[in-house]
Amino acid sequence: MSSVEALRRDSRTAGTVRRPNVFEIDLTAVKENLDEIRRFVGAKVKIFVAMKANAYGLGLLEAASVVQDSEADAIAVADPNDAALLRDHGIKLPILLYACAVLDDSIARLAEERDVIVTPTDLTSARALSKAASRPIKVMPKIDVGLERLGVPVADGLKTVVEIASLPNLKLAGLYTHMHVPRGEDNREYIDWQLARFSALLGELRERQVRIDVAMAASTPVLATIGPGRLNAVDVGRMAYGHTRSDVDDVGPMRIRPTFISLRSQLVQCKTIDRVEYLNAAPYPLRPGMRIGVAPIGYADGIDSLNCGVALVRAHRVPIVASPSLEHTRLDLSDVPDAGAGDEVVFVGPQMGECIGTEEVLQYQGFDQLTQMAVAVRSSVPRIYHRPGK
Ligand SMILES: Cc1ncc(COP(=O)(O)O)c(C=O)c1O
């Protein structure tokens, strides 16, 4: 049995036949990465795990079941539906809903019924939530200290948070920010400036007797650059999933392991092209005796963003010819004449001692984050998981 076949049998769609495509994910790494982060931040700092975008492409519920049994203290999601799904599937950890929805009655119901912490970003939304609430809802306002995206501008922070703390049926559970960290530069001073703005606000709130139990600022690059600082919570995404890159991300003393193991398919047909006419009109440059193979994975599956121009077949690097079509990709097998239908095709990952690394694909595609690759694997590609203890 080929490894792709074995993986198919292991997939969540056992009993049905699907195209032989597989995104192989190591969830054991999520647990181990969170162990590393815990060792780094110490026992007293709360770890929120950012699980936006279907847990950074890995699969929300599968990743959450591992996060739940790990060193994490809470989960953060952007889509209200994700918060509801997590609760309905038995996730007991506190859930923070990032600021990605207008705070109306439906968000109040979600917060009340599923115990979700809501993020107000201004007074208008906080007042609307307070009005819609029929019992106390936990809130963690977000402060914008430099990303210039979502959040209360730090200059308005004191007035806004003081009023939010006084609104009926809102319970201030904490305060957070998400800093701007440009890639590939020495950002320490810039991060320190943003952190100082957040800390100054926390100090002013303390003077006004506003109690902030959770003060959170550190996403992956912040944690790697300055550690948790003086704050008592971090919210990491990429680092938990091993989406950091050894060539660009400094993760300090932490040993962070990748979750992205492989993206594989199978040849479904191989043939020799013997066409001699209309060569100029051919879909790709043809050579006499050229042998091609077809893998049933295309741009609808995300493969156009998930290759480095070659794939592995029988441990040979074979060129991808032409742009992938909707559900097919052609390979030039001229150098692997014995290759045949059923052979494994690896677009990312190892094969018989050879390997196409994620960093090679990132470079080829001009991406700077592994997350861009993981979220490019469409839901049409079955995920298979290695889980802790299994
Ligand atoms: C508010 C917030 N906190 C934390 C994170 C996690 O960032 P990272 O994946 O760099 O750790 C994100 C991700 O976009 C975010 O929006």
CSV table of C-alpha atoms and ligand atoms in Angstrom, one decimal:
chain,number,residue,atom,x,y,z
A,1,MET,CA,0.0,0.0,0.0
A,2,SER,CA,1.4,3.4,-0.9
A,3,SER,CA,1.7,6.0,1.8
A,4,VAL,CA,-1.0,8.1,0.2
A,5,GLU,CA,-3.3,5.1,0.3
A,6,ALA,CA,-2.5,4.5,3.9
A,7,LEU,CA,-3.2,8.2,4.7
A,8,ARG,CA,-6.5,8.1,2.8
A,9,ARG,CA,-7.6,5.2,5.0
A,10,ASP,CA,-6.8,7.2,8.0
A,11,SER,CA,-8.7,10.3,7.0
A,12,ARG,CA,-11.9,11.5,8.4
A,13,THR,CA,-13.8,10.4,5.3
A,14,ALA,CA,-13.2,6.6,5.9
A,15,GLY,CA,-15.7,4.7,3.9
A,16,THR,CA,-15.9,7.1,1.0
A,17,VAL,CA,-13.6,7.4,-1.9
A,18,ARG,CA,-12.0,10.8,-2.5
A,19,ARG,CA,-9.3,12.1,-4.7
A,20,PRO,CA,-6.0,10.9,-3.4
A,21,ASN,CA,-4.9,14.3,-2.0
A,22,VAL,CA,-3.7,14.7,1.5
A,23,PHE,CA,-2.5,17.6,3.8
A,24,GLU,CA,-0.6,15.9,6.6
A,25,ILE,CA,-0.5,17.9,9.8
A,26,ASP,CA,1.4,17.1,13.0
A,27,LEU,CA,-0.8,18.3,16.0
A,28,THR,CA,1.7,16.8,18.4
A,29,ALA,CA,3.8,19.8,17.5
A,30,VAL,CA,1.1,22.2,18.7
A,31,LYS,CA,1.2,20.6,22.2
A,32,GLU,CA,5.0,20.6,22.3
A,33,ASN,CA,5.2,24.2,21.1
A,34,LEU,CA,2.8,25.2,23.8
A,35,ASP,CA,4.9,23.3,26.3
A,36,GLU,CA,7.9,25.4,25.1
A,37,ILE,CA,6.0,28.6,25.3
A,38,ARG,CA,4.9,27.8,28.9
A,39,ARG,CA,8.5,27.1,29.9
A,40,PHE,CA,9.5,30.4,28.3
A,41,VAL,CA,6.8,32.6,29.9
A,42,GLY,CA,6.5,30.9,33.2
A,43,ALA,CA,3.6,29.5,35.2
A,44,LYS,CA,1.9,32.8,36.0
A,45,VAL,CA,1.4,34.2,32.5
A,46,LYS,CA,-1.8,33.2,30.7
A,47,ILE,CA,-1.4,31.8,27.2
A,48,PHE,CA,-4.2,32.6,24.8
A,49,VAL,CA,-3.9,30.6,21.5
A,50,ALA,CA,-5.1,32.6,18.4
A,51,MET,CA,-7.2,30.1,16.4
A,52,LYS,CA,-8.3,32.5,13.6
A,53,ALA,CA,-8.8,31.3,10.0
A,54,ASN,CA,-9.6,27.7,10.9
A,55,ALA,CA,-6.7,27.5,13.3
A,56,TYR,CA,-4.3,29.0,10.7
A,57,GLY,CA,-5.5,26.5,8.1
A,58,LEU,CA,-5.0,23.3,10.2
A,59,GLY,CA,-8.6,22.7,11.2
A,60,LEU,CA,-10.3,24.4,14.1
A,61,LEU,CA,-11.9,21.6,16.0
A,62,GLU,CA,-9.0,19.2,15.5
A,63,ALA,CA,-6.4,21.8,16.7
A,64,ALA,CA,-8.7,22.9,19.5
A,65,SER,CA,-9.0,19.4,20.9
A,66,VAL,CA,-5.2,19.4,21.3
A,67,VAL,CA,-5.0,23.0,22.6
A,68,GLN,CA,-7.6,22.1,25.3
A,69,ASP,CA,-5.3,19.4,26.7
A,70,SER,CA,-2.2,21.6,26.6
A,71,GLU,CA,-0.6,24.4,28.5
A,72,ALA,CA,-3.0,26.9,27.0
A,73,ASP,CA,-5.3,29.0,29.2
A,74,ALA,CA,-7.7,30.3,26.6
A,75,ILE,CA,-8.5,30.3,22.9
A,76,ALA,CA,-9.1,33.4,20.6
A,77,VAL,CA,-11.1,33.3,17.4
A,78,ALA,CA,-12.3,35.9,14.9
A,79,ASP,CA,-15.5,34.3,13.6
A,80,PRO,CA,-18.4,34.2,16.0
A,81,ASN,CA,-19.4,30.9,14.4
A,82,ASP,CA,-16.1,29.4,15.4
A,83,ALA,CA,-16.7,30.4,19.0
A,84,ALA,CA,-20.1,28.7,18.9
A,85,LEU,CA,-18.6,25.6,17.2
A,86,LEU,CA,-15.9,25.3,19.8
A,87,ARG,CA,-18.4,25.4,22.6
A,88,ASP,CA,-20.8,23.0,20.9
A,89,HIS,CA,-17.9,20.5,20.5
A,90,GLY,CA,-17.1,20.5,24.2
A,91,ILE,CA,-14.3,23.0,24.4
A,92,LYS,CA,-14.3,24.3,27.9
A,93,LEU,CA,-11.4,26.8,27.8
A,94,PRO,CA,-12.3,30.5,28.0
A,95,ILE,CA,-12.9,31.8,24.4
A,96,LEU,CA,-12.1,35.4,23.4
A,97,LEU,CA,-13.9,36.7,20.3
A,98,TYR,CA,-11.5,39.1,18.5
A,99,ALA,CA,-13.0,42.3,17.1
A,100,CYS,CA,-14.5,40.9,13.9
A,101,ALA,CA,-18.3,41.5,14.2
A,102,VAL,CA,-20.6,44.4,14.9
A,103,LEU,CA,-21.7,44.0,18.5
A,104,ASP,CA,-25.4,43.5,18.1
A,105,ASP,CA,-28.0,41.3,19.8
A,106,SER,CA,-26.7,38.1,18.1
A,107,ILE,CA,-23.3,38.7,19.7
A,108,ALA,CA,-24.9,39.3,23.0
A,109,ARG,CA,-26.8,36.0,22.8
A,110,LEU,CA,-23.6,34.2,21.7
A,111,ALA,CA,-21.7,35.6,24.7
A,112,GLU,CA,-24.5,34.8,27.1
A,113,GLU,CA,-25.3,31.3,25.9
A,114,ARG,CA,-21.8,30.1,25.1
A,115,ASP,CA,-19.8,32.1,27.7
A,116,VAL,CA,-17.7,34.0,25.1
A,117,ILE,CA,-15.6,37.0,25.9
A,118,VAL,CA,-16.3,39.9,23.6
A,119,THR,CA,-14.0,42.6,22.2
A,120,PRO,CA,-15.3,46.2,22.1
A,121,THR,CA,-13.3,48.6,20.1
A,122,ASP,CA,-15.2,51.8,20.8
A,123,LEU,CA,-17.9,53.2,23.1
A,124,THR,CA,-20.7,52.9,20.6
A,125,SER,CA,-20.2,49.2,20.2
A,126,ALA,CA,-19.8,48.7,24.0
A,127,ARG,CA,-23.0,50.6,24.7
A,128,ALA,CA,-24.9,48.6,22.1
A,129,LEU,CA,-23.6,45.3,23.7
A,130,SER,CA,-24.5,46.5,27.1
A,131,LYS,CA,-28.0,47.4,25.9
A,132,ALA,CA,-28.5,44.0,24.2
A,133,ALA,CA,-27.2,42.0,27.2
A,134,SER,CA,-29.7,40.5,29.6
A,135,ARG,CA,-27.0,39.3,32.0
A,136,PRO,CA,-23.3,40.1,32.6
A,137,ILE,CA,-21.1,39.6,29.5
A,138,LYS,CA,-17.3,39.5,29.8
A,139,VAL,CA,-15.5,42.0,27.7
A,140,MET,CA,-11.8,42.6,26.9
A,141,PRO,CA,-11.5,45.9,25.0
A,142,LYS,CA,-8.8,46.1,22.4
A,143,ILE,CA,-6.4,49.1,22.3
A,144,ASP,CA,-4.6,50.2,19.2
A,145,VAL,CA,-1.0,51.2,20.1
A,146,GLY,CA,0.5,51.1,16.6
A,147,LEU,CA,-1.0,48.6,14.2
A,148,GLU,CA,-3.5,51.2,13.1
A,149,ARG,CA,-6.1,48.5,12.5
A,150,LEU,CA,-8.8,47.6,15.1
A,151,GLY,CA,-8.9,48.9,18.6
A,152,VAL,CA,-9.6,52.0,20.7
A,153,PRO,CA,-6.9,54.6,19.8
A,154,VAL,CA,-4.6,54.6,22.8
A,155,ALA,CA,-5.2,58.3,23.4
A,156,ASP,CA,-8.9,57.6,24.0
A,157,GLY,CA,-8.2,54.5,26.0
A,158,LEU,CA,-8.6,55.9,29.5
A,159,LYS,CA,-12.0,57.6,28.9
A,160,THR,CA,-13.3,54.6,26.9
A,161,VAL,CA,-12.3,51.8,29.2
A,162,VAL,CA,-13.4,53.7,32.3
A,163,GLU,CA,-16.9,54.1,30.8
A,164,ILE,CA,-17.0,50.5,29.5
A,165,ALA,CA,-16.2,49.3,33.0
A,166,SER,CA,-19.2,51.2,34.3
A,167,LEU,CA,-21.8,50.0,31.7
A,168,PRO,CA,-24.5,47.7,32.9
A,169,ASN,CA,-24.1,44.0,32.2
A,170,LEU,CA,-20.5,44.3,31.0
A,171,LYS,CA,-17.8,42.8,33.1
A,172,LEU,CA,-14.3,43.9,32.3
A,173,ALA,CA,-12.2,40.7,32.0
A,174,GLY,CA,-9.1,42.3,30.7
A,175,LEU,CA,-7.5,44.5,28.1
A,176,TYR,CA,-5.3,43.7,25.1
A,177,THR,CA,-3.5,45.0,22.1
A,178,HIS,CA,-1.9,43.6,19.0
A,179,MET,CA,1.3,45.4,18.1
A,180,HIS,CA,2.8,46.3,14.7
A,181,VAL,CA,6.0,44.3,14.1
A,182,PRO,CA,7.5,44.9,10.6
A,183,ARG,CA,9.2,41.8,9.2
A,184,GLY,CA,13.0,41.3,9.1
A,185,GLU,CA,14.1,44.4,11.0
A,186,ASP,CA,15.4,45.2,14.5
A,187,ASN,CA,12.1,46.1,16.0
A,188,ARG,CA,13.0,46.2,19.7
A,189,GLU,CA,12.7,50.0,20.1
A,190,TYR,CA,9.5,50.2,18.0
A,191,ILE,CA,7.9,47.4,20.1
A,192,ASP,CA,9.1,49.0,23.3
A,193,TRP,CA,7.4,52.3,22.3
A,194,GLN,CA,4.1,50.5,21.6
A,195,LEU,CA,4.3,48.5,24.8
A,196,ALA,CA,5.1,51.7,26.8
A,197,ARG,CA,1.9,53.3,25.4
A,198,PHE,CA,-0.1,50.2,26.5
A,199,SER,CA,1.6,50.1,29.9
A,200,ALA,CA,1.0,53.8,30.5
A,201,LEU,CA,-2.7,53.3,29.9
A,202,LEU,CA,-2.7,50.3,32.3
A,203,GLY,CA,-1.1,52.6,34.9
A,204,GLU,CA,-3.7,55.4,34.4
A,205,LEU,CA,-6.5,52.8,34.8
A,206,ARG,CA,-4.9,51.5,38.0
A,207,GLU,CA,-4.8,55.1,39.3
A,208,ARG,CA,-8.6,55.3,38.5
A,209,GLN,CA,-9.1,52.1,40.5
A,210,VAL,CA,-10.2,50.2,37.3
A,211,ARG,CA,-9.1,46.6,37.8
A,212,ILE,CA,-7.5,44.8,34.8
A,213,ASP,CA,-7.0,41.2,35.6
A,214,VAL,CA,-5.6,40.2,32.2
A,215,ALA,CA,-3.3,42.5,30.3
A,216,MET,CA,-2.2,40.9,27.0
A,217,ALA,CA,0.0,42.1,24.2
A,218,ALA,CA,2.4,39.4,22.9
A,219,SER,CA,1.8,37.8,19.5
A,220,THR,CA,4.5,35.6,18.0
A,221,PRO,CA,7.1,38.3,17.0
A,222,VAL,CA,6.6,40.3,20.2
A,223,LEU,CA,7.0,37.2,22.4
A,224,ALA,CA,10.1,36.2,20.5
A,225,THR,CA,11.6,39.7,20.7
A,226,ILE,CA,10.9,40.8,24.2
A,227,GLY,CA,9.2,37.9,26.0
A,228,PRO,CA,6.0,38.5,27.9
A,229,GLY,CA,7.3,41.7,29.3
A,230,ARG,CA,5.6,43.0,32.4
A,231,LEU,CA,2.2,41.8,31.2
A,232,ASN,CA,0.4,38.7,32.4
A,233,ALA,CA,-0.9,37.2,29.2
A,234,VAL,CA,0.3,36.4,25.7
A,235,ASP,CA,-1.7,35.5,22.6
A,236,VAL,CA,0.3,33.5,20.1
A,237,GLY,CA,-0.8,32.0,16.8
A,238,ARG,CA,2.0,31.3,14.4
A,239,MET,CA,4.4,30.1,17.2
A,240,ALA,CA,1.9,27.6,18.5
A,241,TYR,CA,1.5,26.1,15.0
A,242,GLY,CA,5.2,26.1,14.1
A,243,HIS,CA,4.5,28.7,11.4
A,244,THR,CA,7.7,30.4,12.2
A,245,ARG,CA,10.7,30.2,9.8
A,246,SER,CA,14.1,29.3,10.8
A,247,ASP,CA,15.6,31.7,8.2
A,248,VAL,CA,13.7,34.8,9.4
A,249,ASP,CA,12.1,34.3,12.8
A,250,ASP,CA,14.1,34.4,15.9
A,251,VAL,CA,12.2,32.3,18.5
A,252,GLY,CA,14.8,32.8,21.2
A,253,PRO,CA,15.5,29.7,23.3
A,254,MET,CA,12.3,28.0,22.3
A,255,ARG,CA,12.4,24.9,20.2
A,256,ILE,CA,9.4,25.4,17.9
A,257,ARG,CA,8.4,22.5,15.6
A,258,PRO,CA,6.3,22.8,12.4
A,259,THR,CA,2.9,21.3,12.0
A,260,PHE,CA,2.9,21.4,8.2
A,261,ILE,CA,4.3,18.0,7.3
A,262,SER,CA,3.4,17.3,3.7
A,263,LEU,CA,1.0,17.9,0.8
A,264,ARG,CA,0.7,14.9,-1.4
A,265,SER,CA,-1.3,13.4,-4.3
A,266,GLN,CA,-1.0,10.5,-6.6
A,267,LEU,CA,-0.5,10.0,-10.4
A,268,VAL,CA,-3.8,9.0,-12.0
A,269,GLN,CA,-2.5,8.7,-15.6
A,270,CYS,CA,0.9,8.6,-17.3
A,271,LYS,CA,1.4,8.7,-21.0
A,272,THR,CA,3.9,9.5,-23.8
A,273,ILE,CA,3.0,12.5,-25.9
A,274,ASP,CA,3.4,11.7,-29.6
A,275,ARG,CA,1.8,14.7,-31.2
A,276,VAL,CA,3.7,16.2,-34.1
A,277,GLU,CA,1.2,18.7,-35.4
A,278,TYR,CA,0.1,22.1,-34.1
A,279,LEU,CA,3.1,22.0,-31.7
A,280,ASN,CA,2.9,25.8,-31.4
A,281,ALA,CA,-0.6,25.6,-30.2
A,282,ALA,CA,0.1,22.9,-27.6
A,283,PRO,CA,-0.9,23.7,-24.0
A,284,TYR,CA,2.8,23.5,-23.0
A,285,PRO,CA,6.1,23.1,-24.9
A,286,LEU,CA,6.2,19.5,-26.1
A,287,ARG,CA,9.3,17.4,-27.0
A,288,PRO,CA,9.3,14.2,-29.0
A,289,GLY,CA,8.8,11.2,-26.6
A,290,MET,CA,7.9,13.5,-23.7
A,291,ARG,CA,6.2,11.5,-20.9
A,292,ILE,CA,3.7,13.3,-18.7
A,293,GLY,CA,1.7,12.4,-15.6
A,294,VAL,CA,-1.4,14.0,-14.1
A,295,ALA,CA,-2.2,14.5,-10.4
A,296,PRO,CA,-5.8,15.2,-9.6
A,297,ILE,CA,-5.2,18.4,-7.6
A,298,GLY,CA,-5.6,21.8,-9.1
A,299,TYR,CA,-5.9,25.5,-8.3
A,300,ALA,CA,-9.3,24.9,-6.8
A,301,ASP,CA,-7.4,22.9,-4.1
A,302,GLY,CA,-4.8,25.7,-3.8
A,303,ILE,CA,-2.0,23.9,-5.5
A,304,ASP,CA,-1.0,27.0,-7.5
A,305,SER,CA,0.2,28.6,-4.2
A,306,LEU,CA,1.6,25.3,-2.8
A,307,ASN,CA,4.4,24.3,-5.2
A,308,CYS,CA,7.9,25.4,-6.1
A,309,GLY,CA,7.8,24.5,-9.8
A,310,VAL,CA,8.6,20.8,-9.2
A,311,ALA,CA,7.2,17.8,-7.3
A,312,LEU,CA,8.7,14.5,-6.1
A,313,VAL,CA,7.9,11.3,-7.9
A,314,ARG,CA,9.9,8.2,-7.0
A,315,ALA,CA,12.3,10.5,-5.2
A,316,HIS,CA,13.0,12.5,-8.4
A,317,ARG,CA,12.3,16.2,-8.7
A,318,VAL,CA,10.0,16.4,-11.7
A,319,PRO,CA,8.9,19.8,-13.3
A,320,ILE,CA,5.3,20.9,-13.2
A,321,VAL,CA,4.3,21.8,-16.7
A,322,ALA,CA,1.8,24.5,-17.6
A,323,SER,CA,-0.3,26.2,-14.9
A,324,PRO,CA,-2.4,23.9,-12.7
A,325,SER,CA,-5.9,23.6,-14.0
A,326,LEU,CA,-9.0,23.6,-11.8
A,327,GLU,CA,-8.5,20.1,-10.5
A,328,HIS,CA,-5.4,18.8,-12.3
A,329,THR,CA,-1.7,19.3,-12.4
A,330,ARG,CA,0.6,18.0,-15.1
A,331,LEU,CA,4.1,16.7,-14.4
A,332,ASP,CA,7.0,16.1,-16.8
A,333,LEU,CA,8.0,12.5,-16.1
A,334,SER,CA,10.5,12.1,-18.9
A,335,ASP,CA,13.3,11.5,-16.4
A,336,VAL,CA,11.2,8.9,-14.5
A,337,PRO,CA,10.1,6.6,-17.3
A,338,ASP,CA,9.0,3.8,-14.9
A,339,ALA,CA,6.5,6.1,-13.0
A,340,GLY,CA,2.9,5.0,-13.3
A,341,ALA,CA,-0.6,5.6,-12.1
A,342,GLY,CA,-0.8,5.1,-8.4
A,343,ASP,CA,2.7,6.6,-7.7
A,344,GLU,CA,2.8,9.1,-4.9
A,345,VAL,CA,3.4,12.8,-5.9
A,346,VAL,CA,4.8,15.1,-3.2
A,347,PHE,CA,4.4,18.8,-3.6
A,348,VAL,CA,5.6,19.7,-0.1
A,349,GLY,CA,7.4,17.3,2.2
A,350,PRO,CA,9.6,14.2,2.2
A,351,GLN,CA,9.7,11.2,-0.1
A,352,MET,CA,12.2,8.4,0.1
A,353,GLY,CA,15.1,10.5,1.4
A,354,GLU,CA,14.3,13.5,-0.8
A,355,CYS,CA,12.4,16.5,0.4
A,356,ILE,CA,10.7,19.6,-0.8
A,357,GLY,CA,10.8,21.9,2.2
A,358,THR,CA,8.2,24.5,3.1
A,359,GLU,CA,10.9,27.2,2.9
A,360,GLU,CA,11.6,26.3,-0.7
A,361,VAL,CA,7.9,26.8,-1.6
A,362,LEU,CA,7.7,30.0,0.4
A,363,GLN,CA,10.6,31.5,-1.5
A,364,TYR,CA,9.3,30.4,-4.8
A,365,GLN,CA,5.8,31.8,-4.1
A,366,GLY,CA,7.2,35.0,-2.6
A,367,PHE,CA,5.4,34.4,0.7
A,368,ASP,CA,6.9,35.4,3.9
A,369,GLN,CA,4.8,33.4,6.3
A,370,LEU,CA,4.1,29.7,6.5
A,371,THR,CA,0.6,30.6,7.5
A,372,GLN,CA,0.1,31.8,3.9
A,373,MET,CA,0.8,28.3,2.7
A,374,ALA,CA,-1.3,26.5,5.4
A,375,VAL,CA,-4.4,28.6,4.7
A,376,ALA,CA,-3.9,28.2,0.9
A,377,VAL,CA,-4.7,24.4,1.3
A,378,ARG,CA,-8.4,24.5,0.5
A,379,SER,CA,-11.0,22.5,2.4
A,380,SER,CA,-11.3,20.2,-0.6
A,381,VAL,CA,-8.0,18.6,0.5
A,382,PRO,CA,-8.5,16.1,3.3
A,383,ARG,CA,-6.4,16.7,6.4
A,384,ILE,CA,-4.8,13.8,8.2
A,385,TYR,CA,-3.5,14.4,11.7
A,386,HIS,CA,-0.8,13.0,13.9
A,387,ARG,CA,-2.1,13.5,17.4
A,388,PRO,CA,-0.4,13.5,20.8
A,389,GLY,CA,-0.2,10.1,22.3
A,390,LYS,CA,-1.2,8.3,19.1
B,1,LIG,C1,-5.3,40.3,18.0
B,1,LIG,C2,-4.4,39.2,17.6
B,1,LIG,N1,-3.6,38.7,18.6
B,1,LIG,C3,-2.7,37.7,18.3
B,1,LIG,C4,-2.6,37.3,17.0
B,1,LIG,C5,-1.5,36.2,16.7
B,1,LIG,O1,-0.5,36.7,16.0
B,1,LIG,P1,0.7,35.7,15.6
B,1,LIG,O2,0.2,34.6,14.7
B,1,LIG,O3,1.8,36.5,15.0
B,1,LIG,O4,1.2,35.0,16.9
B,1,LIG,C6,-3.4,37.8,16.0
B,1,LIG,C7,-3.2,37.3,14.6
B,1,LIG,O5,-3.5,38.0,13.6
B,1,LIG,C8,-4.3,38.8,16.3
B,1,LIG,O6,-5.1,39.4,15.4
